[in-house]
Amino acid sequence: MEISVKKKYVLVGCGSRARFFYEAVASTYSATSEMAAFCDISATRMKFANTLLEKNGAKAVPMYGHTEFEKMLEEIRPDYVIVTTVDRNHDHYIIKAMEMGVDVITEKPMTIDEEKAQAIIDTQKRTGRSLRVTFNYRYSPHNTKIRELIMNDTIGDVLSIHFEWLLDTQHGADYYRRWHRNKHNSGGLLVHKSTHHFDLVNFWLADTPRRVFAMGDMMFYGMKNAEKRGVTSFYDRAHGNAAAKNDPFAIDLAAEDDMRAMYLDAEADSGYVRDRSVFSDDVAIEDVMGVLVRYNKGAILTYSLNTYLPWEGFNVVFNGTKGRIELKVVERSYVSGRDSLVHQGATDNESLMVYPLFAEPYKADITRGEGGHGGGDPILLNDIFGVPQPDPFNRAAGHIDGAMSILTGIAANKSIASGLPVDIADLVKF
């Protein structure tokens, strides 16, 4: 299919996740898409992004400071804004872009609390602009296969789901070094990370959450747990600090060119310190979380997230009126900004079993995917920047999907704080 007009994109927030988008536009999808400008608090970070554009065969683009977002939209007149800032700022850029007549693509989570979610929903209604939330995991072949099995009534009506996600001491610990360690920035991991997982359950069941109860605590990381972990030398950040040399949780920003360029060299104009100690006294998010969810069609989910385990991946089981599905996935661990994007969330091993009632169990066939997020990333990128293929699974996620995924986590945070169940209908109005 011949494309006559390229779509024009601008991007705000040039951190590690931004590379997923702008490098794809500059290389694989250069025939259909064009990166036209960057916007960020750090000129150093934007210059680094421009060097990567040029390495991928594209031209460097104009750079705008974070206070020049509206100016960028007025001058560039893009078809889409890509939002990959710190989570707490997603709503600001999404809303402003819509009000200026521009459609939006945002990294997950859509936003971090119910007030900001309501403002985005209201703005979308008022402006009629579109908002795409990039849920990579929907496109992973093993996750799509689950959707297919349930759609085809393989196990009948799903009555209960048990879903546990494991983050290891490389990737999991990274959330406690970065800006994610503060709920003001990220909404905590039940919003920032679990939005992926709660969206998958919504996608698999073609349903939405109704009531949420949760418990969670900081039981491994943070200064209050340092002595239990054998930590005797405390430091604020790893760079230039002798106390970090023997810390298995420390990272060295100076050791690799990309980490130095994106973070260490950009500290002067961004103010962002990327290599904080995971046992600092200002770590303020849970590392052990358990959530119970009732869905509108009646199914019950039990979910757990732990961030300090010896392997990375997930186990999920579905119990239905005609049988049971079991999926185990082992993922390749990584550190954001250090490891190649193609390896982020890549699958090392997966097993999908179906156990019908009154019949022999069997292993379901999965087309092995290449690339990040279990092979989902290339499919998602083509869906956004290339020529989308017909999709019977409706994997493209809009603002309602984005809202429903974070509302489970937002409700879970409220339940942890109050000790009470929380109804989704009390949080936002659609």
Coordinates of C-alpha atoms in Angstrom, one line a residue:
M1 CA 0.0 0.0 0.0
E2 CA 1.4 3.4 -1.0
I3 CA 1.4 6.2 1.5
S4 CA 1.1 9.6 -0.1
V5 CA 1.3 11.8 3.0
K6 CA 3.5 11.2 6.1
K7 CA 2.0 11.8 9.5
K8 CA 3.9 14.4 11.5
Y9 CA 4.7 13.8 15.2
V10 CA 6.2 15.8 18.0
L11 CA 7.3 14.4 21.3
V12 CA 7.4 15.8 24.8
G13 CA 9.6 14.1 27.4
C14 CA 12.9 12.7 25.9
G15 CA 13.7 10.1 28.5
S16 CA 14.4 6.4 27.9
R17 CA 10.8 5.4 26.9
A18 CA 10.8 8.2 24.3
R19 CA 13.4 6.3 22.3
F20 CA 10.9 3.5 21.7
F21 CA 8.9 5.9 19.6
Y22 CA 11.3 8.3 18.0
E23 CA 13.8 5.7 16.9
A24 CA 11.0 3.7 15.3
V25 CA 9.7 6.7 13.4
A26 CA 13.2 7.6 12.2
S27 CA 14.0 4.1 10.9
T28 CA 11.4 1.4 10.3
Y29 CA 8.5 3.8 9.7
S30 CA 10.2 6.7 7.9
A31 CA 8.1 6.1 4.8
T32 CA 4.8 6.8 6.7
S33 CA 5.9 8.9 9.7
E34 CA 8.0 11.9 10.5
M35 CA 9.4 13.2 13.8
A36 CA 9.1 17.0 13.6
A37 CA 10.2 18.3 17.0
F38 CA 11.2 17.6 20.6
C39 CA 10.1 19.3 23.8
D40 CA 11.9 18.7 27.2
I41 CA 13.2 20.4 30.3
S42 CA 16.7 19.4 29.3
A43 CA 18.4 20.7 26.1
T44 CA 21.2 18.1 26.7
R45 CA 18.7 15.3 26.6
M46 CA 17.1 16.6 23.4
K47 CA 20.5 16.9 21.7
F48 CA 21.2 13.3 22.6
A49 CA 17.8 12.3 21.1
N50 CA 18.7 14.2 17.9
T51 CA 22.0 12.3 17.7
L52 CA 20.0 9.1 17.8
L53 CA 17.6 10.4 15.1
E54 CA 20.6 11.0 12.9
K55 CA 22.1 7.6 13.6
N56 CA 18.8 6.1 12.4
G57 CA 19.0 8.0 9.2
A58 CA 16.7 11.0 10.0
K59 CA 17.4 14.7 10.3
A60 CA 17.8 16.5 13.7
V61 CA 14.6 18.3 14.6
P62 CA 13.9 21.6 16.4
M63 CA 14.1 21.6 20.2
Y64 CA 11.6 23.4 22.5
G65 CA 11.9 24.0 26.2
H66 CA 9.2 22.6 28.5
T67 CA 7.6 26.0 28.8
E68 CA 7.4 26.2 24.9
F69 CA 5.0 23.3 24.4
E70 CA 2.2 25.5 23.0
K71 CA 4.7 27.4 20.8
M72 CA 5.8 24.1 19.4
L73 CA 2.3 23.0 18.5
E74 CA 1.6 26.4 16.9
E75 CA 4.8 26.4 14.8
I76 CA 5.0 22.7 13.9
R77 CA 1.3 22.0 13.5
P78 CA 1.7 18.2 14.1
D79 CA -0.8 15.5 13.5
Y80 CA 0.0 13.9 16.8
V81 CA 1.7 14.6 20.1
I82 CA 3.6 11.7 21.8
V83 CA 3.7 12.1 25.6
T84 CA 6.5 10.4 27.4
T85 CA 7.1 12.7 30.4
V86 CA 7.1 11.9 34.1
D87 CA 3.7 10.3 34.7
R88 CA 2.4 13.2 36.9
N89 CA 2.6 15.6 33.9
H90 CA 0.8 13.4 31.3
D91 CA -2.5 15.1 31.9
H92 CA -1.1 18.6 31.3
Y93 CA 0.3 17.8 27.9
I94 CA -2.6 15.5 26.9
I95 CA -5.2 18.2 27.8
K96 CA -3.3 21.1 26.2
A97 CA -2.8 19.2 22.9
M98 CA -6.4 18.3 22.7
E99 CA -7.5 21.8 23.4
M100 CA -5.2 23.0 20.6
G101 CA -6.8 20.5 18.1
V102 CA -4.1 17.8 18.1
D103 CA -4.5 14.1 18.7
V104 CA -2.4 12.4 21.3
I105 CA -0.4 9.1 21.8
T106 CA 0.7 8.6 25.4
E107 CA 2.9 6.1 27.2
K108 CA 1.1 4.2 30.0
P109 CA -0.2 5.1 32.5
M110 CA -2.6 7.7 31.0
T111 CA -2.3 9.6 34.3
I112 CA -1.9 9.0 38.0
D113 CA -5.1 9.9 39.9
E114 CA -8.9 10.2 39.5
E115 CA -9.0 14.0 39.3
K116 CA -6.5 14.0 36.4
A117 CA -8.3 11.1 34.7
Q118 CA -11.6 13.0 35.0
A119 CA -10.1 16.1 33.4
I120 CA -8.8 14.1 30.5
I121 CA -12.1 12.4 30.0
D122 CA -13.9 15.7 30.1
T123 CA -11.5 17.3 27.7
Q124 CA -11.8 14.5 25.2
K125 CA -15.6 14.9 25.3
R126 CA -15.4 18.6 24.8
T127 CA -12.8 18.6 22.0
G128 CA -13.5 15.3 20.2
R129 CA -9.8 14.6 19.8
S130 CA -8.4 11.1 20.0
L131 CA -6.1 9.7 22.7
R132 CA -4.2 6.4 22.2
V133 CA -2.6 4.7 25.2
T134 CA 0.3 2.4 24.2
F135 CA -0.4 -0.9 25.9
N136 CA 2.4 -3.1 24.4
Y137 CA 1.5 -6.2 26.3
R138 CA -1.9 -6.5 24.5
Y139 CA 0.1 -7.2 21.3
S140 CA 2.3 -9.9 22.8
P141 CA 1.4 -13.2 21.0
H142 CA 0.9 -15.1 24.2
N143 CA -1.4 -12.4 25.6
T144 CA -3.3 -12.2 22.3
K145 CA -3.7 -16.0 22.4
I146 CA -5.4 -15.8 25.8
R147 CA -7.9 -13.3 24.4
E148 CA -8.5 -15.6 21.5
L149 CA -9.1 -18.6 23.7
I150 CA -11.6 -16.7 25.9
M151 CA -13.3 -15.1 22.9
N152 CA -13.8 -18.6 21.4
D153 CA -15.5 -19.9 24.6
T154 CA -12.6 -22.4 25.2
I155 CA -13.2 -22.4 29.0
G156 CA -16.7 -21.0 29.0
D157 CA -17.5 -18.1 31.3
V158 CA -14.4 -17.0 33.3
L159 CA -15.3 -16.9 37.0
S160 CA -11.9 -16.3 38.6
I161 CA -8.4 -15.2 37.7
H162 CA -5.2 -15.4 39.7
F163 CA -2.4 -13.2 38.4
E164 CA 1.0 -12.7 39.9
W165 CA 3.7 -10.5 38.5
L166 CA 7.3 -10.9 39.5
L167 CA 10.0 -8.1 39.1
D168 CA 13.5 -9.1 39.9
T169 CA 16.3 -7.4 41.8
Q170 CA 17.6 -5.7 38.6
H171 CA 14.5 -4.4 37.0
G172 CA 12.3 -4.3 40.1
A173 CA 14.9 -2.4 42.1
D174 CA 15.2 0.2 39.4
Y175 CA 11.8 1.7 40.3
Y176 CA 13.3 2.6 43.7
R177 CA 16.3 4.4 42.2
R178 CA 14.2 6.6 39.9
W179 CA 11.5 9.2 40.1
H180 CA 8.9 6.4 40.3
R181 CA 9.9 6.0 44.0
N182 CA 7.5 8.9 44.9
K183 CA 3.8 8.5 44.5
H184 CA 3.5 12.1 43.6
N185 CA 5.4 11.3 40.4
S186 CA 4.1 7.9 39.5
G187 CA 1.0 7.0 41.5
G188 CA 3.1 4.1 42.9
L189 CA 3.6 0.8 41.1
L190 CA -0.1 -0.2 41.3
V191 CA -0.6 2.7 38.9
H192 CA 2.6 3.0 37.0
K193 CA 3.5 -0.7 36.5
S194 CA 0.2 -2.5 37.2
T195 CA -1.7 -0.5 34.6
H196 CA -0.2 -2.9 32.1
H197 CA -1.5 -5.9 34.1
F198 CA -5.0 -4.5 34.9
D199 CA -5.4 -3.5 31.3
L200 CA -4.6 -7.1 30.3
V201 CA -7.3 -8.4 32.5
N202 CA -9.8 -5.9 31.1
F203 CA -8.7 -6.9 27.6
W204 CA -8.8 -10.6 28.2
L205 CA -12.2 -10.6 29.8
A206 CA -13.7 -7.8 27.7
D207 CA -14.9 -6.4 31.0
T208 CA -14.2 -3.6 33.4
P209 CA -13.6 -3.5 37.2
R210 CA -16.4 -2.7 39.7
R211 CA -15.0 -2.9 43.2
V212 CA -11.4 -3.1 44.5
F213 CA -9.8 -4.1 47.9
A214 CA -6.1 -4.0 48.4
M215 CA -3.2 -4.3 50.9
G216 CA 0.4 -3.2 50.4
D217 CA 3.5 -2.2 52.2
M218 CA 7.2 -1.3 51.8
M219 CA 8.8 -4.5 53.2
F220 CA 12.1 -4.9 51.2
Y221 CA 13.4 -1.5 50.0
G222 CA 13.6 1.8 51.8
M223 CA 15.7 2.8 54.8
K224 CA 13.4 1.1 57.3
N225 CA 14.4 -2.2 55.8
A226 CA 18.1 -1.5 55.2
E227 CA 19.4 -3.3 58.3
K228 CA 17.3 -6.4 57.5
R229 CA 19.0 -6.5 54.1
G230 CA 22.5 -6.2 55.6
V231 CA 23.0 -2.6 54.5
T232 CA 25.5 -0.7 56.7
S233 CA 26.8 2.1 54.4
F234 CA 24.3 4.7 53.3
Y235 CA 24.6 7.0 50.3
D236 CA 22.2 9.3 48.5
R237 CA 23.4 8.5 45.0
A238 CA 25.8 6.0 43.5
H239 CA 27.9 8.2 41.2
G240 CA 31.2 9.2 42.8
N241 CA 30.3 7.4 46.0
A242 CA 32.6 4.7 47.4
A243 CA 29.8 3.3 49.5
A244 CA 28.0 2.2 46.3
K245 CA 30.8 0.1 44.9
N246 CA 29.8 -3.0 46.8
D247 CA 26.1 -2.4 46.6
P248 CA 24.5 -5.0 44.3
F249 CA 21.5 -2.6 43.8
A250 CA 23.7 0.3 42.6
I251 CA 24.1 1.3 38.9
D252 CA 27.0 3.2 37.4
L253 CA 25.8 6.0 35.1
A254 CA 29.3 6.7 33.9
A255 CA 30.0 3.1 32.7
E256 CA 27.9 3.3 29.5
D257 CA 27.7 6.0 26.9
D258 CA 23.9 6.1 26.6
M259 CA 23.3 6.2 30.4
R260 CA 25.9 9.0 30.7
A261 CA 24.5 11.0 27.8
M262 CA 20.8 10.7 28.8
Y263 CA 21.2 11.1 32.5
L264 CA 24.6 12.1 34.0
D265 CA 25.4 14.7 31.4
A266 CA 21.8 16.0 31.6
E267 CA 21.7 16.6 35.3
A268 CA 22.8 20.2 35.1
D269 CA 19.8 21.3 33.1
S270 CA 17.2 18.6 34.1
G271 CA 17.9 18.4 37.9
Y272 CA 17.2 14.7 37.7
V273 CA 19.4 12.2 39.6
R274 CA 18.9 8.7 38.1
D275 CA 21.1 6.6 40.4
R276 CA 19.6 7.0 43.9
S277 CA 20.0 4.4 46.6
V278 CA 17.1 1.9 46.9
F279 CA 17.5 2.1 50.7
S280 CA 17.1 5.9 50.9
D281 CA 14.7 7.4 53.5
D282 CA 12.6 9.0 50.8
V283 CA 11.5 5.8 49.0
A284 CA 7.8 6.1 49.4
I285 CA 6.1 3.4 47.4
E286 CA 5.1 -0.2 48.2
D287 CA 7.1 -3.2 47.1
V288 CA 4.6 -5.9 48.2
M289 CA 1.1 -5.5 46.9
G290 CA -2.0 -7.7 46.8
V291 CA -5.3 -6.7 45.1
L292 CA -8.8 -8.3 45.0
V293 CA -11.1 -7.1 42.2
R294 CA -14.7 -7.8 41.3
Y295 CA -15.6 -7.2 37.6
N296 CA -18.9 -6.0 36.2
K297 CA -19.7 -9.4 34.7
G298 CA -19.0 -11.1 38.0
A299 CA -15.4 -12.5 37.7
I300 CA -13.1 -12.2 40.7
L301 CA -9.4 -11.3 40.3
T302 CA -6.7 -12.0 42.9
Y303 CA -3.5 -10.1 41.9
S304 CA 0.0 -9.7 43.5
L305 CA 3.0 -7.7 42.6
N306 CA 6.4 -8.2 44.2
T307 CA 9.5 -6.3 43.2
Y308 CA 12.6 -8.1 44.6
L309 CA 12.4 -11.7 43.3
P310 CA 15.0 -14.0 41.7
W311 CA 13.3 -14.1 38.3
E312 CA 11.1 -11.9 36.2
G313 CA 7.8 -12.6 34.6
F314 CA 4.3 -13.7 35.5
N315 CA 1.9 -16.6 36.2
V316 CA -1.8 -16.2 35.3
V317 CA -4.6 -18.7 35.5
F318 CA -8.2 -18.5 34.4
N319 CA -10.9 -20.7 35.9
G320 CA -14.0 -21.0 33.8
T321 CA -17.2 -23.0 33.5
K322 CA -15.7 -25.3 30.9
G323 CA -12.1 -25.6 32.2
R324 CA -8.9 -23.8 33.1
I325 CA -6.1 -21.9 31.3
E326 CA -2.6 -21.6 32.8
L327 CA 0.1 -19.3 31.3
K328 CA 3.7 -18.9 32.7
V329 CA 6.0 -16.4 31.1
V330 CA 9.7 -15.8 32.0
E331 CA 10.9 -12.4 30.8
R332 CA 14.4 -11.0 30.2
S333 CA 15.2 -8.5 33.0
Y334 CA 16.6 -5.1 32.1
V335 CA 17.4 -1.6 33.3
S336 CA 15.6 1.2 31.6
G337 CA 18.0 3.4 29.5
R338 CA 20.8 0.9 29.7
D339 CA 19.5 -2.2 27.9
S340 CA 18.4 -2.2 24.2
L341 CA 14.8 -1.5 23.8
V342 CA 14.4 -4.6 21.8
H343 CA 15.2 -6.7 24.9
Q344 CA 12.9 -4.8 27.3
G345 CA 10.3 -7.3 28.5
A346 CA 11.4 -9.8 25.8
T347 CA 10.3 -13.4 26.5
D348 CA 12.8 -16.1 27.4
N349 CA 10.3 -18.8 28.1
E350 CA 6.5 -19.3 27.9
S351 CA 4.1 -22.1 28.5
L352 CA 0.3 -22.0 27.8
M353 CA -1.8 -24.9 28.9
V354 CA -5.5 -25.5 28.5
Y355 CA -7.3 -27.9 30.9
P356 CA -10.9 -28.7 29.6
L357 CA -13.5 -30.2 31.9
F358 CA -13.9 -33.9 31.1
A359 CA -11.2 -34.0 28.4
E360 CA -7.4 -34.2 28.1
P361 CA -5.3 -31.1 28.7
Y362 CA -3.3 -29.7 25.8
K363 CA -0.6 -27.2 25.1
A364 CA -1.8 -24.2 23.1
D365 CA 0.2 -23.1 20.1
I366 CA 1.8 -19.6 20.4
T367 CA 3.5 -17.8 17.5
R368 CA 6.8 -16.8 19.1
G369 CA 7.2 -13.0 18.9
E370 CA 10.5 -11.1 18.4
G371 CA 11.2 -7.9 20.1
G372 CA 10.3 -6.2 23.4
H373 CA 7.2 -7.0 25.5
G374 CA 7.1 -10.6 24.4
G375 CA 7.1 -9.6 20.7
G376 CA 4.3 -7.1 21.2
D377 CA 6.4 -3.9 20.5
P378 CA 6.9 -4.4 16.7
I379 CA 3.2 -5.1 16.2
L380 CA 2.1 -2.0 18.3
L381 CA 4.6 0.2 16.5
N382 CA 3.2 -0.8 13.1
D383 CA -0.3 -0.3 14.4
I384 CA 0.6 3.3 15.3
F385 CA 3.2 4.4 12.7
G386 CA 2.9 2.0 9.8
V387 CA 0.0 0.5 7.9
P388 CA -2.3 -1.2 10.5
Q389 CA -3.5 -4.7 9.8
P390 CA -7.1 -5.8 10.4
D391 CA -7.3 -6.8 14.1
P392 CA -10.2 -9.0 15.3
F393 CA -8.9 -8.7 18.9
N394 CA -9.3 -4.9 19.0
R395 CA -5.9 -4.3 20.7
A396 CA -5.7 -0.6 20.0
A397 CA -6.5 1.1 23.3
G398 CA -8.2 4.5 23.7
H399 CA -8.7 6.9 26.6
I400 CA -11.5 4.8 28.1
D401 CA -9.2 1.7 28.2
G402 CA -6.5 3.9 29.7
A403 CA -8.8 5.2 32.4
M404 CA -10.1 1.8 33.3
S405 CA -6.7 0.3 33.7
I406 CA -5.4 3.0 36.1
L407 CA -8.7 3.2 38.0
T408 CA -8.0 -0.3 39.4
G409 CA -4.6 0.9 40.7
I410 CA -6.0 4.2 41.9
A411 CA -8.8 2.4 43.8
A412 CA -6.2 0.0 45.2
N413 CA -4.1 2.9 46.5
K414 CA -7.2 4.3 48.2
S415 CA -8.0 0.9 49.7
I416 CA -4.5 0.5 51.1
A417 CA -4.8 3.9 52.7
S418 CA -8.3 3.4 54.2
G419 CA -8.5 -0.3 54.7
L420 CA -11.8 -0.3 52.9
P421 CA -13.1 -1.5 49.5
V422 CA -13.5 1.2 46.8
D423 CA -16.1 1.3 44.0
I424 CA -14.8 2.4 40.6
A425 CA -18.1 4.2 39.9
D426 CA -17.2 6.6 42.8
L427 CA -14.0 7.7 41.2
V428 CA -14.9 9.1 37.8
K429 CA -17.9 9.8 35.5
F430 CA -17.7 8.8 31.9

